[in-house]
Amino acid sequence: MRKRSLINLGVILSLILTTAVYSLGQTVQDKYIKITILHTNDTHSRIEPFPMDGSRNQGLGGVAKRAEVIRNIREENEHVLLLDAGDYFQGTPYFNFYSGELEIMLMNELGYEVATIGNHEFDLGLDNLARQLGKAKFQIVNANYGIEDTPLEGILKPYTIIRKGPIRIGVFGLGVEMRGLVPEKFIGNTIYNDPVLAANETAAYLKNEEKCDYVICLSHLGLEYDDATASDLVIAKNSQNIDLVIGGHTHSFLNEPIRVMNAIGKEVLINHAGWGGIILGRIDVFFEPKTLNKWFKSENIKID
Amino acid sequence: MTKHLILRFSYMLTVLSILFLTSCYTLYQPVKSDGSYVRIDHRITGESEAINMLIKPYKQQLESEMNTVLAMIGTELNRQKPESTLGNLVADILLVKAAEISGKKVDFAIQNYGGLRIGQIPAGPITKGKVFELMPFENYLMVVEVPGSDLVQFAKKMIEYGGWPVSEGIKITGKGQELDGLEIGGQPIIADKIYTVAMPDYIADGGDNCIYFVGKPRINTGELIRDVLVKWFEDQGKSGDIIRGKLDGRFILN
């Protein structure tokens, strides 16, 4: 009787263990989830490629080509997130004639999911900005402008949460100080709040309360300044809960994303994509489940 | 014994359930990130037809508008420092138009060099599109009242910048980095006299470190500088006048 029970126990145990190990092993096989983040900034109404006039950028860019590139990447990758870091307005007569309408319609067609606003979005005033952004099918985020007494109220949100497969991605926006860049009458009642404070508050909320797996700061502050002016580097270094800063404003072309240590010694990525739609930025992020990581700590799984 | 076995079994089940549940409610963490860039150039041969169809009506309307010929240019206009045919012409137009719109006597006009976005306008027909290229930004024409003492400081700033476009009515002479002479209306500048100066709102609001105009009494003409230029060229075209640039030594750097 006793012997038999032991055998029974052994059978049951091995059955359970086999099932457990098998199912967990399965998850280990495909436990990495890839999110492909595509981004532009400072496209500046460059609807068509730069004109063939002998200038440095001639023939580069163009929304129709960008659309094709994005379509191909979406075909090859399951989870693609398309972002813009501001200043899609101003720079060609398309903006002067149509006040930004075509820029927004094209961003809708390209399937942008989140954008922030740059200083040039204000170039025809707050009413125009609210009217044009009202046509957007994507989310528009900024966490450091006070907009309660402006037409942007209800249109501009501090953050948004996007789900890609099982991954929750929090995206919030930051905008540059507009005094000196934008005429007073166009700033209206927009209040500029400290971007570092706004960033840390919003990012902490997204990570801790909203349980986001990944937090993206969509910034129009500019990459870096000689003085203490708030920039993407300042934001990243002083942060605790931001994983990635997608920036703009300084029209920076980088050879690779910048990696800096944040306030608690964790790595933060910063990326920019030049301007004028000349390049499309791309960040591929690989995720693994936190709980599995505890059970199966594997260091040498190759990711392709 | 059986009871013992059942206990063991349920214990195992509990462990398994906990294991299972925790693996279902999973938080993910990023473990690796790669960055790259796609250059949108001639190697990308495909274009989205849907996008092109969306652009088409806007483009056609824009092109017909932009290809409108406003006037005829007699000789090529160039943008240079300290003084140039293109800079002089734009500043002279601002002077005439600022006086016309504000109804005030304007002493002279200035245009920041960086605000002129093309280096030359060739001889021949000038289109509306060319004026947009010259002045793509939304700058308004302002009339500002400035004491002579501030204009002296501003003239020094312009010398530091290597010379800026100015209109008739002002004559600046610099020697190296020093201000050597400053005349307004043919008379040496008077420090405590108030002069009336036309300029883009960008400069009036302190752009390009021109702090001298911030807070000074002003009139906003409410007209975009680009619109003012378009209107002026249009009028020349209608009256059949051929536009020629001129250099008259209004800004000299020795």
mmCIF file of N, CA and C in Angstrom, chain B residues 131-249:
data_model
loop_
_atom_site.group_PDB
_atom_site.id
_atom_site.type_symbol
_atom_site.label_atom_id
_atom_site.label_comp_id
_atom_site.label_asym_id
_atom_site.label_seq_id
_atom_site.Cartn_x
_atom_site.Cartn_y
_atom_site.Cartn_z
ATOM 1 N N VAL B 131 8.958 84.660 -53.785
ATOM 2 C CA VAL B 131 8.825 85.525 -52.600
ATOM 3 C C VAL B 131 8.608 84.666 -51.346
ATOM 4 N N PHE B 132 7.878 83.562 -51.505
ATOM 5 C CA PHE B 132 7.699 82.641 -50.374
ATOM 6 C C PHE B 132 9.025 82.001 -49.968
ATOM 7 N N GLU B 133 9.861 81.688 -50.955
ATOM 8 C CA GLU B 133 11.178 81.125 -50.638
ATOM 9 C C GLU B 133 12.038 82.158 -49.925
ATOM 10 N N LEU B 134 11.931 83.399 -50.375
ATOM 11 C CA LEU B 134 12.719 84.484 -49.783
ATOM 12 C C LEU B 134 12.301 84.703 -48.327
ATOM 13 N N MET B 135 11.007 84.605 -48.055
ATOM 14 C CA MET B 135 10.464 84.968 -46.738
ATOM 15 C C MET B 135 9.434 83.918 -46.300
ATOM 16 N N PRO B 136 9.900 82.711 -45.925
ATOM 17 C CA PRO B 136 8.931 81.649 -45.611
ATOM 18 C C PRO B 136 8.231 81.821 -44.262
ATOM 19 N N PHE B 137 8.832 82.573 -43.364
ATOM 20 C CA PHE B 137 8.293 82.633 -41.999
ATOM 21 C C PHE B 137 7.239 83.717 -41.846
ATOM 22 N N GLU B 138 6.484 83.570 -40.786
ATOM 23 C CA GLU B 138 5.340 84.458 -40.551
ATOM 24 C C GLU B 138 5.774 85.664 -39.732
ATOM 25 N N ASN B 139 6.556 86.540 -40.345
ATOM 26 C CA ASN B 139 6.998 87.743 -39.634
ATOM 27 C C ASN B 139 6.106 88.925 -39.973
ATOM 28 N N TYR B 140 5.703 89.660 -38.923
ATOM 29 C CA TYR B 140 4.850 90.832 -39.123
ATOM 30 C C TYR B 140 5.695 92.091 -39.204
ATOM 31 N N LEU B 141 5.189 93.077 -39.951
ATOM 32 C CA LEU B 141 5.878 94.355 -40.092
ATOM 33 C C LEU B 141 5.486 95.270 -38.937
ATOM 34 N N MET B 142 6.493 95.738 -38.200
ATOM 35 C CA MET B 142 6.262 96.563 -37.018
ATOM 36 C C MET B 142 6.868 97.953 -37.225
ATOM 37 N N VAL B 143 6.316 98.934 -36.541
ATOM 38 C CA VAL B 143 6.905 100.269 -36.502
ATOM 39 C C VAL B 143 7.192 100.567 -35.035
ATOM 40 N N VAL B 144 8.485 100.800 -34.728
ATOM 41 C CA VAL B 144 8.900 100.933 -33.327
ATOM 42 C C VAL B 144 9.550 102.306 -33.115
ATOM 43 N N GLU B 145 9.259 102.934 -31.972
ATOM 44 C CA GLU B 145 9.867 104.223 -31.633
ATOM 45 C C GLU B 145 11.070 103.990 -30.721
ATOM 46 N N VAL B 146 12.246 104.427 -31.207
ATOM 47 C CA VAL B 146 13.496 104.082 -30.516
ATOM 48 C C VAL B 146 14.351 105.330 -30.297
ATOM 49 N N PRO B 147 14.879 105.548 -29.080
ATOM 50 C CA PRO B 147 15.810 106.671 -28.846
ATOM 51 C C PRO B 147 17.125 106.456 -29.588
ATOM 52 N N GLY B 148 17.755 107.566 -30.001
ATOM 53 C CA GLY B 148 19.018 107.504 -30.729
ATOM 54 C C GLY B 148 20.083 106.689 -30.006
ATOM 55 N N SER B 149 20.122 106.801 -28.667
ATOM 56 C CA SER B 149 21.151 106.085 -27.901
ATOM 57 C C SER B 149 21.052 104.571 -28.117
ATOM 58 N N ASP B 150 19.816 104.058 -28.184
ATOM 59 C CA ASP B 150 19.646 102.619 -28.425
ATOM 60 C C ASP B 150 20.030 102.246 -29.857
ATOM 61 N N LEU B 151 19.778 103.185 -30.785
ATOM 62 C CA LEU B 151 20.132 102.903 -32.182
ATOM 63 C C LEU B 151 21.643 102.835 -32.362
ATOM 64 N N VAL B 152 22.374 103.601 -31.556
ATOM 65 C CA VAL B 152 23.840 103.528 -31.596
ATOM 66 C C VAL B 152 24.285 102.119 -31.201
ATOM 67 N N GLN B 153 23.690 101.610 -30.107
ATOM 68 C CA GLN B 153 24.021 100.245 -29.663
ATOM 69 C C GLN B 153 23.657 99.219 -30.725
ATOM 70 N N PHE B 154 22.493 99.439 -31.330
ATOM 71 C CA PHE B 154 22.033 98.508 -32.372
ATOM 72 C C PHE B 154 22.960 98.537 -33.591
ATOM 73 N N ALA B 155 23.420 99.753 -33.966
ATOM 74 C CA ALA B 155 24.335 99.880 -35.113
ATOM 75 C C ALA B 155 25.627 99.107 -34.834
ATOM 76 N N LYS B 156 26.093 99.177 -33.583
ATOM 77 C CA LYS B 156 27.300 98.423 -33.206
ATOM 78 C C LYS B 156 27.058 96.919 -33.358
ATOM 79 N N LYS B 157 25.864 96.491 -32.964
ATOM 80 C CA LYS B 157 25.494 95.074 -33.086
ATOM 81 C C LYS B 157 25.518 94.646 -34.554
ATOM 82 N N MET B 158 24.945 95.516 -35.427
ATOM 83 C CA MET B 158 24.918 95.176 -36.859
ATOM 84 C C MET B 158 26.332 95.079 -37.425
ATOM 85 N N ILE B 159 27.233 95.956 -36.927
ATOM 86 C CA ILE B 159 28.639 95.894 -37.377
ATOM 87 C C ILE B 159 29.263 94.567 -36.919
ATOM 88 N N GLU B 160 28.956 94.195 -35.678
ATOM 89 C CA GLU B 160 29.452 92.912 -35.147
ATOM 90 C C GLU B 160 28.982 91.753 -36.034
ATOM 91 N N TYR B 161 27.742 91.868 -36.556
ATOM 92 C CA TYR B 161 27.188 90.827 -37.421
ATOM 93 C C TYR B 161 27.699 90.919 -38.861
ATOM 94 N N GLY B 162 28.521 91.922 -39.160
ATOM 95 C CA GLY B 162 29.058 92.062 -40.514
ATOM 96 C C GLY B 162 28.169 92.857 -41.447
ATOM 97 N N GLY B 163 27.147 93.490 -40.895
ATOM 98 C CA GLY B 163 26.237 94.307 -41.713
ATOM 99 C C GLY B 163 24.918 93.624 -41.960
ATOM 100 N N TRP B 164 23.824 94.393 -41.817
ATOM 101 C CA TRP B 164 22.467 93.884 -42.051
ATOM 102 C C TRP B 164 21.775 94.737 -43.105
ATOM 103 N N PRO B 165 20.784 94.210 -43.772
ATOM 104 C CA PRO B 165 20.023 95.029 -44.725
ATOM 105 C C PRO B 165 19.342 96.210 -44.015
ATOM 106 N N VAL B 166 19.594 97.425 -44.534
ATOM 107 C CA VAL B 166 18.910 98.627 -44.030
ATOM 108 C C VAL B 166 18.363 99.404 -45.226
ATOM 109 N N SER B 167 17.408 100.266 -44.957
ATOM 110 C CA SER B 167 16.767 101.024 -46.041
ATOM 111 C C SER B 167 17.469 102.352 -46.259
ATOM 112 N N GLU B 168 16.956 103.103 -47.199
ATOM 113 C CA GLU B 168 17.352 104.505 -47.361
ATOM 114 C C GLU B 168 17.010 105.221 -46.056
ATOM 115 N N GLY B 169 17.728 106.308 -45.790
ATOM 116 C CA GLY B 169 17.410 107.085 -44.595
ATOM 117 C C GLY B 169 18.388 106.858 -43.464
ATOM 118 N N ILE B 170 19.187 105.784 -43.551
ATOM 119 C CA ILE B 170 20.219 105.553 -42.536
ATOM 120 C C ILE B 170 21.543 105.282 -43.254
ATOM 121 N N LYS B 171 22.624 105.797 -42.679
ATOM 122 C CA LYS B 171 23.952 105.535 -43.252
ATOM 123 C C LYS B 171 24.877 105.145 -42.112
ATOM 124 N N ILE B 172 25.421 103.940 -42.203
ATOM 125 C CA ILE B 172 26.275 103.405 -41.141
ATOM 126 C C ILE B 172 27.680 103.189 -41.693
ATOM 127 N N THR B 173 28.661 103.659 -40.962
ATOM 128 C CA THR B 173 30.051 103.407 -41.349
ATOM 129 C C THR B 173 30.769 102.760 -40.169
ATOM 130 N N GLY B 174 31.443 101.680 -40.463
ATOM 131 C CA GLY B 174 32.180 100.991 -39.415
ATOM 132 C C GLY B 174 33.645 100.872 -39.778
ATOM 133 N N LYS B 175 34.488 100.913 -38.750
ATOM 134 C CA LYS B 175 35.921 100.723 -38.978
ATOM 135 C C LYS B 175 36.322 99.538 -38.103
ATOM 136 N N GLY B 176 36.655 98.420 -38.725
ATOM 137 C CA GLY B 176 36.871 97.200 -37.945
ATOM 138 C C GLY B 176 35.592 96.855 -37.217
ATOM 139 N N GLN B 177 35.675 96.698 -35.899
ATOM 140 C CA GLN B 177 34.483 96.406 -35.107
ATOM 141 C C GLN B 177 33.887 97.676 -34.493
ATOM 142 N N GLU B 178 34.484 98.849 -34.846
ATOM 143 C CA GLU B 178 34.032 100.106 -34.235
ATOM 144 C C GLU B 178 33.021 100.824 -35.122
ATOM 145 N N LEU B 179 32.109 101.557 -34.472
ATOM 146 C CA LEU B 179 31.163 102.415 -35.189
ATOM 147 C C LEU B 179 31.864 103.735 -35.475
ATOM 148 N N ASP B 180 31.925 104.087 -36.784
ATOM 149 C CA ASP B 180 32.679 105.263 -37.199
ATOM 150 C C ASP B 180 31.761 106.421 -37.584
ATOM 151 N N GLY B 181 30.548 106.095 -37.981
ATOM 152 C CA GLY B 181 29.608 107.156 -38.355
ATOM 153 C C GLY B 181 28.191 106.623 -38.411
ATOM 154 N N LEU B 182 27.222 107.413 -37.946
ATOM 155 C CA LEU B 182 25.826 106.994 -37.990
ATOM 156 C C LEU B 182 24.952 108.210 -38.276
ATOM 157 N N GLU B 183 24.380 108.232 -39.465
ATOM 158 C CA GLU B 183 23.513 109.340 -39.870
ATOM 159 C C GLU B 183 22.103 108.835 -40.121
ATOM 160 N N ILE B 184 21.125 109.643 -39.693
ATOM 161 C CA ILE B 184 19.735 109.323 -40.002
ATOM 162 C C ILE B 184 19.123 110.542 -40.676
ATOM 163 N N GLY B 185 18.543 110.339 -41.850
ATOM 164 C CA GLY B 185 17.977 111.447 -42.618
ATOM 165 C C GLY B 185 19.049 112.470 -42.984
ATOM 166 N N GLY B 186 20.276 111.986 -43.191
ATOM 167 C CA GLY B 186 21.367 112.865 -43.599
ATOM 168 C C GLY B 186 21.995 113.652 -42.451
ATOM 169 N N GLN B 187 21.500 113.449 -41.209
ATOM 170 C CA GLN B 187 22.022 114.172 -40.038
ATOM 171 C C GLN B 187 22.649 113.180 -39.052
ATOM 172 N N PRO B 188 23.731 113.626 -38.373
ATOM 173 C CA PRO B 188 24.304 112.743 -37.332
ATOM 174 C C PRO B 188 23.235 112.400 -36.294
ATOM 175 N N ILE B 189 23.311 111.177 -35.780
ATOM 176 C CA ILE B 189 22.278 110.714 -34.848
ATOM 177 C C ILE B 189 22.303 111.527 -33.553
ATOM 178 N N ILE B 190 21.132 111.777 -32.977
ATOM 179 C CA ILE B 190 21.012 112.511 -31.707
ATOM 180 C C ILE B 190 20.554 111.517 -30.642
ATOM 181 N N ALA B 191 21.342 111.428 -29.568
ATOM 182 C CA ALA B 191 21.129 110.365 -28.576
ATOM 183 C C ALA B 191 19.735 110.373 -27.967
ATOM 184 N N ASP B 192 19.198 111.568 -27.654
ATOM 185 C CA ASP B 192 17.911 111.572 -26.947
ATOM 186 C C ASP B 192 16.722 111.852 -27.870
ATOM 187 N N LYS B 193 16.962 111.827 -29.183
ATOM 188 C CA LYS B 193 15.848 111.995 -30.117
ATOM 189 C C LYS B 193 15.170 110.630 -30.352
ATOM 190 N N ILE B 194 13.826 110.631 -30.493
ATOM 191 C CA ILE B 194 13.105 109.385 -30.762
ATOM 192 C C ILE B 194 12.941 109.212 -32.276
ATOM 193 N N TYR B 195 13.407 108.088 -32.786
ATOM 194 C CA TYR B 195 13.304 107.788 -34.215
ATOM 195 C C TYR B 195 12.243 106.699 -34.431
ATOM 196 N N THR B 196 11.660 106.731 -35.623
ATOM 197 C CA THR B 196 10.640 105.740 -35.960
ATOM 198 C C THR B 196 11.242 104.739 -36.939
ATOM 199 N N VAL B 197 11.254 103.455 -36.541
ATOM 200 C CA VAL B 197 11.974 102.441 -37.305
ATOM 201 C C VAL B 197 11.039 101.284 -37.664
ATOM 202 N N ALA B 198 11.048 100.877 -38.926
ATOM 203 C CA ALA B 198 10.260 99.719 -39.359
ATOM 204 C C ALA B 198 11.129 98.472 -39.289
ATOM 205 N N MET B 199 10.554 97.366 -38.826
ATOM 206 C CA MET B 199 11.329 96.124 -38.661
ATOM 207 C C MET B 199 10.389 94.921 -38.512
ATOM 208 N N PRO B 200 10.914 93.718 -38.699
ATOM 209 C CA PRO B 200 10.091 92.515 -38.455
ATOM 210 C C PRO B 200 9.802 92.373 -36.953
ATOM 211 N N ASP B 201 8.655 91.817 -36.615
ATOM 212 C CA ASP B 201 8.318 91.620 -35.198
ATOM 213 C C ASP B 201 9.355 90.752 -34.487
ATOM 214 N N TYR B 202 9.974 89.865 -35.247
ATOM 215 C CA TYR B 202 11.011 88.993 -34.680
ATOM 216 C C TYR B 202 12.124 89.824 -34.033
ATOM 217 N N ILE B 203 12.549 90.887 -34.726
ATOM 218 C CA ILE B 203 13.609 91.760 -34.201
ATOM 219 C C ILE B 203 13.055 92.674 -33.112
ATOM 220 N N ALA B 204 11.845 93.202 -33.344
ATOM 221 C CA ALA B 204 11.232 94.095 -32.348
ATOM 222 C C ALA B 204 11.058 93.374 -31.012
ATOM 223 N N ASP B 205 10.864 92.053 -31.059
ATOM 224 C CA ASP B 205 10.670 91.267 -29.833
ATOM 225 C C ASP B 205 11.980 90.738 -29.254
ATOM 226 N N GLY B 206 13.110 91.201 -29.812
ATOM 227 C CA GLY B 206 14.391 90.853 -29.207
ATOM 228 C C GLY B 206 15.133 89.705 -29.877
ATOM 229 N N GLY B 207 14.657 89.263 -31.046
ATOM 230 C CA GLY B 207 15.329 88.172 -31.765
ATOM 231 C C GLY B 207 16.732 88.563 -32.188
ATOM 232 N N ASP B 208 17.608 87.580 -32.398
ATOM 233 C CA ASP B 208 19.014 87.804 -32.772
ATOM 234 C C ASP B 208 19.724 88.753 -31.788
ATOM 235 N N ASN B 209 19.369 88.651 -30.522
ATOM 236 C CA ASN B 209 19.970 89.447 -29.442
ATOM 237 C C ASN B 209 19.771 90.955 -29.606
ATOM 238 N N CYS B 210 18.705 91.348 -30.297
ATOM 239 C CA CYS B 210 18.418 92.775 -30.450
ATOM 240 C C CYS B 210 17.497 93.228 -29.312
ATOM 241 N N ILE B 211 18.116 93.394 -28.142
ATOM 242 C CA ILE B 211 17.362 93.740 -26.933
ATOM 243 C C ILE B 211 16.896 95.200 -26.921
ATOM 244 N N TYR B 212 17.428 95.992 -27.891
ATOM 245 C CA TYR B 212 17.223 97.448 -27.880
ATOM 246 C C TYR B 212 15.774 97.856 -28.115
ATOM 247 N N PHE B 213 14.975 96.973 -28.695
ATOM 248 C CA PHE B 213 13.618 97.351 -29.099
ATOM 249 C C PHE B 213 12.541 96.792 -28.163
ATOM 250 N N VAL B 214 12.961 95.881 -27.277
ATOM 251 C CA VAL B 214 11.998 95.236 -26.383
ATOM 252 C C VAL B 214 11.370 96.277 -25.456
ATOM 253 N N GLY B 215 10.064 96.316 -25.388
ATOM 254 C CA GLY B 215 9.366 97.219 -24.478
ATOM 255 C C GLY B 215 9.185 98.643 -25.006
ATOM 256 N N LYS B 216 9.688 98.922 -26.227
ATOM 257 C CA LYS B 216 9.552 100.272 -26.798
ATOM 258 C C LYS B 216 8.156 100.430 -27.432
ATOM 259 N N PRO B 217 7.641 101.684 -27.459
ATOM 260 C CA PRO B 217 6.325 101.901 -28.088
ATOM 261 C C PRO B 217 6.325 101.413 -29.540
ATOM 262 N N ARG B 218 5.239 100.807 -29.954
ATOM 263 C CA ARG B 218 5.233 100.178 -31.276
ATOM 264 C C ARG B 218 3.840 100.105 -31.874
ATOM 265 N N ILE B 219 3.811 99.998 -33.195
ATOM 266 C CA ILE B 219 2.560 99.731 -33.902
ATOM 267 C C ILE B 219 2.770 98.456 -34.709
ATOM 268 N N ASN B 220 1.877 97.504 -34.564
ATOM 269 C CA ASN B 220 1.925 96.327 -35.428
ATOM 270 C C ASN B 220 1.060 96.644 -36.638
ATOM 271 N N THR B 221 1.657 96.653 -37.836
ATOM 272 C CA THR B 221 0.878 96.965 -39.039
ATOM 273 C C THR B 221 -0.153 95.874 -39.311
ATOM 274 N N GLY B 222 0.022 94.700 -38.668
ATOM 275 C CA GLY B 222 -0.899 93.584 -38.878
ATOM 276 C C GLY B 222 -0.679 92.890 -40.214
ATOM 277 N N GLU B 223 0.375 93.311 -40.918
ATOM 278 C CA GLU B 223 0.660 92.726 -42.238
ATOM 279 C C GLU B 223 1.896 91.832 -42.153
ATOM 280 N N LEU B 224 1.806 90.662 -42.752
ATOM 281 C CA LEU B 224 2.988 89.806 -42.860
ATOM 282 C C LEU B 224 3.959 90.454 -43.841
ATOM 283 N N ILE B 225 5.249 90.388 -43.507
ATOM 284 C CA ILE B 225 6.250 90.981 -44.405
ATOM 285 C C ILE B 225 6.174 90.328 -45.791
ATOM 286 N N ARG B 226 5.930 89.041 -45.809
ATOM 287 C CA ARG B 226 5.823 88.359 -47.100
ATOM 288 C C ARG B 226 4.681 88.937 -47.935
ATOM 289 N N ASP B 227 3.532 89.170 -47.307
ATOM 290 C CA ASP B 227 2.381 89.722 -48.033
ATOM 291 C C ASP B 227 2.677 91.124 -48.551
ATOM 292 N N VAL B 228 3.405 91.885 -47.722
ATOM 293 C CA VAL B 228 3.787 93.245 -48.105
ATOM 294 C C VAL B 228 4.684 93.201 -49.350
ATOM 295 N N LEU B 229 5.627 92.242 -49.365
ATOM 296 C CA LEU B 229 6.531 92.112 -50.508
ATOM 297 C C LEU B 229 5.752 91.689 -51.754
ATOM 298 N N VAL B 230 4.882 90.706 -51.594
ATOM 299 C CA VAL B 230 4.082 90.216 -52.732
ATOM 300 C C VAL B 230 3.298 91.384 -53.343
ATOM 301 N N LYS B 231 2.666 92.179 -52.482
ATOM 302 C CA LYS B 231 1.849 93.303 -52.934
ATOM 303 C C LYS B 231 2.707 94.316 -53.689
ATOM 304 N N TRP B 232 3.898 94.607 -53.150
ATOM 305 C CA TRP B 232 4.772 95.602 -53.784
ATOM 306 C C TRP B 232 5.225 95.133 -55.172
ATOM 307 N N PHE B 233 5.663 93.852 -55.252
ATOM 308 C CA PHE B 233 6.104 93.311 -56.552
ATOM 309 C C PHE B 233 4.941 93.317 -57.545
ATOM 310 N N GLU B 234 3.764 92.946 -57.055
ATOM 311 C CA GLU B 234 2.564 92.911 -57.887
ATOM 312 C C GLU B 234 2.292 94.296 -58.493
ATOM 313 N N ASP B 235 2.398 95.315 -57.654
ATOM 314 C CA ASP B 235 2.153 96.688 -58.109
ATOM 315 C C ASP B 235 3.165 97.115 -59.168
ATOM 316 N N GLN B 236 4.444 96.722 -58.973
ATOM 317 C CA GLN B 236 5.461 97.057 -59.974
ATOM 318 C C GLN B 236 5.120 96.387 -61.296
ATOM 319 N N GLY B 237 4.685 95.131 -61.196
ATOM 320 C CA GLY B 237 4.327 94.376 -62.398
ATOM 321 C C GLY B 237 3.182 95.039 -63.146
ATOM 322 N N LYS B 238 2.192 95.479 -62.405
ATOM 323 C CA LYS B 238 1.009 96.109 -63.017
ATOM 324 C C LYS B 238 1.382 97.401 -63.725
ATOM 325 N N SER B 239 2.298 98.164 -63.095
ATOM 326 C CA SER B 239 2.676 99.441 -63.715
ATOM 327 C C SER B 239 3.785 99.253 -64.748
ATOM 328 N N GLY B 240 4.235 98.000 -64.926
ATOM 329 C CA GLY B 240 5.217 97.702 -65.964
ATOM 330 C C GLY B 240 6.642 98.136 -65.621
ATOM 331 N N ASP B 241 6.902 98.479 -64.351
ATOM 332 C CA ASP B 241 8.255 98.884 -63.967
ATOM 333 C C ASP B 241 9.178 97.679 -63.832
ATOM 334 N N ILE B 242 10.369 97.801 -64.423
ATOM 335 C CA ILE B 242 11.383 96.751 -64.284
ATOM 336 C C ILE B 242 12.172 97.041 -63.001
ATOM 337 N N ILE B 243 12.360 95.991 -62.177
ATOM 338 C CA ILE B 243 13.008 96.210 -60.882
ATOM 339 C C ILE B 243 14.524 96.037 -61.006
ATOM 340 N N ARG B 244 15.258 97.044 -60.538
ATOM 341 C CA ARG B 244 16.721 96.971 -60.555
ATOM 342 C C ARG B 244 17.236 97.237 -59.143
ATOM 343 N N GLY B 245 18.216 96.440 -58.747
ATOM 344 C CA GLY B 245 18.789 96.643 -57.421
ATOM 345 C C GLY B 245 19.751 97.813 -57.421
ATOM 346 N N LYS B 246 20.015 98.342 -56.235
ATOM 347 C CA LYS B 246 21.026 99.415 -56.183
ATOM 348 C C LYS B 246 21.887 99.291 -54.931
ATOM 349 N N LEU B 247 23.123 99.766 -55.087
ATOM 350 C CA LEU B 247 24.057 99.855 -53.961
ATOM 351 C C LEU B 247 24.431 101.323 -53.846
ATOM 352 N N ASP B 248 24.260 101.908 -52.651
ATOM 353 C CA ASP B 248 24.554 103.341 -52.533
ATOM 354 C C ASP B 248 25.413 103.671 -51.320
ATOM 355 N N GLY B 249 26.100 102.666 -50.772
ATOM 356 C CA GLY B 249 27.025 102.934 -49.668
ATOM 357 C C GLY B 249 26.320 103.282 -48.372
#
